[in-house]
PDB file of C-alpha atoms and ligand atoms in Angstrom:
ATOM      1  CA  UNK A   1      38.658   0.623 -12.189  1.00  0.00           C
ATOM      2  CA  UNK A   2      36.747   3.680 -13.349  1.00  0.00           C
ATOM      3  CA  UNK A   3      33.529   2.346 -12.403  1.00  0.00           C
ATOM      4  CA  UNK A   4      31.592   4.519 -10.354  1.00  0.00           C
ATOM      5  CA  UNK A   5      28.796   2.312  -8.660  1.00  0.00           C
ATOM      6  CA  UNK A   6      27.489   2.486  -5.722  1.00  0.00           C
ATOM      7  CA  UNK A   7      25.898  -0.741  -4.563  1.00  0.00           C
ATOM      8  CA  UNK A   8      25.080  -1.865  -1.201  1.00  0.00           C
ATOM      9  CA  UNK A   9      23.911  -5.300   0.623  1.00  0.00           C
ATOM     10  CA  UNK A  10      20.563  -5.799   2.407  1.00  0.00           C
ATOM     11  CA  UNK A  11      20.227  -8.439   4.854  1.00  0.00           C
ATOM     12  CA  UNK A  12      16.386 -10.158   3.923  1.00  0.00           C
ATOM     13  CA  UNK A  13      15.134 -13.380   5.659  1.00  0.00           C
ATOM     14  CA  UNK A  14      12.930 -16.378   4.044  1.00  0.00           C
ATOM     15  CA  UNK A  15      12.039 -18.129   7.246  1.00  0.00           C
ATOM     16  CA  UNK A  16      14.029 -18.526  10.482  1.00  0.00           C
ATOM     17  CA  UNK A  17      17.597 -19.368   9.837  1.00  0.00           C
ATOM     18  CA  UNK A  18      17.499 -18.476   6.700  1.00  0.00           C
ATOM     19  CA  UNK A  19      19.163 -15.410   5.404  1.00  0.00           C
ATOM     20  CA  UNK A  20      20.353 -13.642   2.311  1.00  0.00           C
ATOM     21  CA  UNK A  21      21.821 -10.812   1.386  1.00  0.00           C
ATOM     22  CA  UNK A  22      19.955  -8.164  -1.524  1.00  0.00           C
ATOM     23  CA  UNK A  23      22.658  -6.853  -3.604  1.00  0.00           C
ATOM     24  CA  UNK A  24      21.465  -3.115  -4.713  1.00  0.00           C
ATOM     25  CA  UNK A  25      22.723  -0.479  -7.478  1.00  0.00           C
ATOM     26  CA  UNK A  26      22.430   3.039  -7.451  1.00  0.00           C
ATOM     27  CA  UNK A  27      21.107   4.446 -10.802  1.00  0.00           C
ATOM     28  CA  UNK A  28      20.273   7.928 -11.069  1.00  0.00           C
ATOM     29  CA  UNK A  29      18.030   8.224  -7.977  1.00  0.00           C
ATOM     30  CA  UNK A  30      16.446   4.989  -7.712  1.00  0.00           C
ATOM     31  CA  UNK A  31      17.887   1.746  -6.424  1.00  0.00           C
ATOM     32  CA  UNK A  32      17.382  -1.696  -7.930  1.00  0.00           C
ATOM     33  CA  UNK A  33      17.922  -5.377  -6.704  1.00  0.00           C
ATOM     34  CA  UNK A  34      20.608  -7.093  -8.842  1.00  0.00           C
ATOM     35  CA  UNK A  35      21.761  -9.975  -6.976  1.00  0.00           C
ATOM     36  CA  UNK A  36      20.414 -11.974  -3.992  1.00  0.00           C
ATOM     37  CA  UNK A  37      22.770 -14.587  -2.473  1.00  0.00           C
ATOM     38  CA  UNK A  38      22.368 -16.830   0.834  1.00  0.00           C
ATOM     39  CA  UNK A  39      24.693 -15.574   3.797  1.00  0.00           C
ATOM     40  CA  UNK A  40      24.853 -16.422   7.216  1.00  0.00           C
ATOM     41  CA  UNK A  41      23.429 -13.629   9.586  1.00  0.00           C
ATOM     42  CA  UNK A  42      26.505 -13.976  11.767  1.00  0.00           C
ATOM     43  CA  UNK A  43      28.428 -13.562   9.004  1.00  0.00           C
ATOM     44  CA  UNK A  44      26.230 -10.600   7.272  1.00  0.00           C
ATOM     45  CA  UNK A  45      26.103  -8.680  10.490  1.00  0.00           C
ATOM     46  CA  UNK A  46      29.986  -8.886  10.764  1.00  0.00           C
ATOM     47  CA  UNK A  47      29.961  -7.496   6.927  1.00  0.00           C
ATOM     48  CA  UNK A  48      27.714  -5.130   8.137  1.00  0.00           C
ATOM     49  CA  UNK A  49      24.843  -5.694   6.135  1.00  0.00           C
ATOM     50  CA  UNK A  50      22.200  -5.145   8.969  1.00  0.00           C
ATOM     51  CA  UNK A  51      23.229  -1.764   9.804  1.00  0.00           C
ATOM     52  CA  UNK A  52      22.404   0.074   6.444  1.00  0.00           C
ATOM     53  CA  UNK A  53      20.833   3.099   5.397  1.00  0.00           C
ATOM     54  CA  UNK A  54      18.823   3.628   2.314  1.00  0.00           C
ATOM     55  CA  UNK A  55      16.264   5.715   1.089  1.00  0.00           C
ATOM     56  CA  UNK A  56      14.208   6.140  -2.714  1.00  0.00           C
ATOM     57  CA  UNK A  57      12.607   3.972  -4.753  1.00  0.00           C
ATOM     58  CA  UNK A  58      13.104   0.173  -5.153  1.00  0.00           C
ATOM     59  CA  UNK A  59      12.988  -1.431  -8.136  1.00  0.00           C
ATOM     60  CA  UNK A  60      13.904  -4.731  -9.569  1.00  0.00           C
ATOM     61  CA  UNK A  61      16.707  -5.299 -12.080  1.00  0.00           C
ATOM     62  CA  UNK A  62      15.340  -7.567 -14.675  1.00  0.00           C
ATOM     63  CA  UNK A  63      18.230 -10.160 -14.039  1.00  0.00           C
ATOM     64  CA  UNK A  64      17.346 -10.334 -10.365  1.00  0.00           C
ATOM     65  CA  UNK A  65      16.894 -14.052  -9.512  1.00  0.00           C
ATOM     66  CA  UNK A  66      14.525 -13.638  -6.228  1.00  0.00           C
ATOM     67  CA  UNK A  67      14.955 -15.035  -3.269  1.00  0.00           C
ATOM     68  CA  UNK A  68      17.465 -18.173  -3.340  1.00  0.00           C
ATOM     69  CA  UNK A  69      15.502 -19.934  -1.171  1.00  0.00           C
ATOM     70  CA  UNK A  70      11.795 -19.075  -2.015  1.00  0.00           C
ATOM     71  CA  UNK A  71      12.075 -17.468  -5.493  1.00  0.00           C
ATOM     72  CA  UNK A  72       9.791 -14.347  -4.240  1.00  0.00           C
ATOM     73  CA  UNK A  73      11.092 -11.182  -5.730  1.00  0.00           C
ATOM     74  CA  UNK A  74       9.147  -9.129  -3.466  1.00  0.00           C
ATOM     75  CA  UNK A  75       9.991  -7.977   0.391  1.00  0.00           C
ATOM     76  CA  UNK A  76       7.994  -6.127   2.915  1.00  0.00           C
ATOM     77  CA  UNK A  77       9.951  -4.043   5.887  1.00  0.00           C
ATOM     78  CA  UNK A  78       8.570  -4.612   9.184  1.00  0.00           C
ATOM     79  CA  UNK A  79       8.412  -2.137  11.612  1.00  0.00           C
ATOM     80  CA  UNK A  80      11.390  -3.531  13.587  1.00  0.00           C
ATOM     81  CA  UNK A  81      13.061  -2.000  10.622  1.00  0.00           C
ATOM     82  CA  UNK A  82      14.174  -5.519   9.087  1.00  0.00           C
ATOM     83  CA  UNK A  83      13.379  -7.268   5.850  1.00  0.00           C
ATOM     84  CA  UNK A  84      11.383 -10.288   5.089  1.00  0.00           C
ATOM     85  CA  UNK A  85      10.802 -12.412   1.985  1.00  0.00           C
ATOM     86  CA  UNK A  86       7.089 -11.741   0.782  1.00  0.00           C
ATOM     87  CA  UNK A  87       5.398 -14.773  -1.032  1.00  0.00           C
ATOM     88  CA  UNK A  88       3.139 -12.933  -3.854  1.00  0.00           C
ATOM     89  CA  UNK A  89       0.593 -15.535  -4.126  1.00  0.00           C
ATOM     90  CA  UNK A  90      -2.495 -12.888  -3.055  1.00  0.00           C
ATOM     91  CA  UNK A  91      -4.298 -11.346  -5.372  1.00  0.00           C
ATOM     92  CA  UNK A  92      -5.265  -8.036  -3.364  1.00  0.00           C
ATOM     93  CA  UNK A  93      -1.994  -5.594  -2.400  1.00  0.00           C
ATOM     94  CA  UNK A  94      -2.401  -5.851   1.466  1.00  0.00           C
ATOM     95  CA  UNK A  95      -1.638  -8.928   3.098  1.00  0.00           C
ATOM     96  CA  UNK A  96      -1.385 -10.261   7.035  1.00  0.00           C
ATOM     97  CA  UNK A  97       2.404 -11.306   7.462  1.00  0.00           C
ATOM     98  CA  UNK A  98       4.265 -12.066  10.607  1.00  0.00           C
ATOM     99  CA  UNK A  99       8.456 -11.349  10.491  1.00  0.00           C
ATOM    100  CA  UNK A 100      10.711 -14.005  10.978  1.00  0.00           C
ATOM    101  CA  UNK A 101      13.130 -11.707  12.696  1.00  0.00           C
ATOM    102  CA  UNK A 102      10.843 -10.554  15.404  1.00  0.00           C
ATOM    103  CA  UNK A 103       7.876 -12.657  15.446  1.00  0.00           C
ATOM    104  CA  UNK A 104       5.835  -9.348  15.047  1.00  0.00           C
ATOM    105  CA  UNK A 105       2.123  -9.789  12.686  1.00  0.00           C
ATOM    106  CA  UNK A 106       1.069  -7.476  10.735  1.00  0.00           C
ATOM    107  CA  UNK A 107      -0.064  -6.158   7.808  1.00  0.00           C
ATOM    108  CA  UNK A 108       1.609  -5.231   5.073  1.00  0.00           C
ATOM    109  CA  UNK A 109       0.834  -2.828   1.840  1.00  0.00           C
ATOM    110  CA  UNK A 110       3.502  -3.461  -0.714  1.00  0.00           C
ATOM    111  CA  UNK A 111       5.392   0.021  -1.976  1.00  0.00           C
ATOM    112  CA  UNK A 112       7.588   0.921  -4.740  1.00  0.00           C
ATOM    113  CA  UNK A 113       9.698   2.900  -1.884  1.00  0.00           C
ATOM    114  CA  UNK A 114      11.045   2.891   1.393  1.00  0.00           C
ATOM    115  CA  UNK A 115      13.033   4.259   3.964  1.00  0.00           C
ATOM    116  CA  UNK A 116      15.492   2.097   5.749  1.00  0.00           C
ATOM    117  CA  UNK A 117      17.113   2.621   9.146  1.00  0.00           C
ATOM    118  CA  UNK A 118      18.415  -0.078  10.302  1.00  0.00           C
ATOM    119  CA  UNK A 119      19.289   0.257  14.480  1.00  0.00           C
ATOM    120  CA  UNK A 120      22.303  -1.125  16.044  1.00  0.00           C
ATOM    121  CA  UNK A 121      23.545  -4.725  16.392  1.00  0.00           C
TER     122      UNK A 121
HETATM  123 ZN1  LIG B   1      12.318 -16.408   0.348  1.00  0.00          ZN
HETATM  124 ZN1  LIG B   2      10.163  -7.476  12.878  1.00  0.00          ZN
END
């Protein structure tokens, strides 16, 4: 009680069939990624958690474990509007990626912010 945080759940995915949720916090006008735990999408999109809304800057809390599956810290948003693990192991900031929600390739240039839509179920 008396806490006044607002923190929200993005749905992320590794590879097919595997999901997580992003736990983000609200701190001044930024965001930052404080927890990441595996869900099931059936389950996350009942919760929700594929229907959310955020906008600003993204940053990483310093206790944020990465992906439970991969370990990557890092995302990319395709333009289906959905998240996907990003495996940092390129040197240069713009890499080819395909999404594992859509199939969709393309390339991606890694950025501090974002604007998140996320359409209906
Ligand atoms: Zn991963
Ligand atoms: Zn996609």
């Amino acid at each position: 009680m008396g806490l006044d945080i607002e923190a929200q759940v993005i749905l992320c995915k590794c590879a097919k069939q595997h999901t997580f949720g992003i736990r983000v916090e609200k701190r001044g006008g930024d965001w930052y990624r404080t927890w990441a735990f595996k869900i099931d999408e059936k389950r996350a999109k009942r919760e929700g958690f594929d229907r959310l809304n955020i906008q600003g800057s993204m940053n990483i809390d310093e206790a944020y474990p990465g992906c439970p599956y991969c370990g990557s810290k890092g995302f990319f948003q395709c333009e289906c509007g959905k998240i996907n693990c990003f495996k940092e192991n390129e040197a240069d900031n713009q890499w080819d990626v395909t999404c594992n929600w859509c199939g969709r390739r393309l390339t991606v240039q890694v950025a501090s912010s974002f604007n998140m839509k996320a359409g209906g179920s």
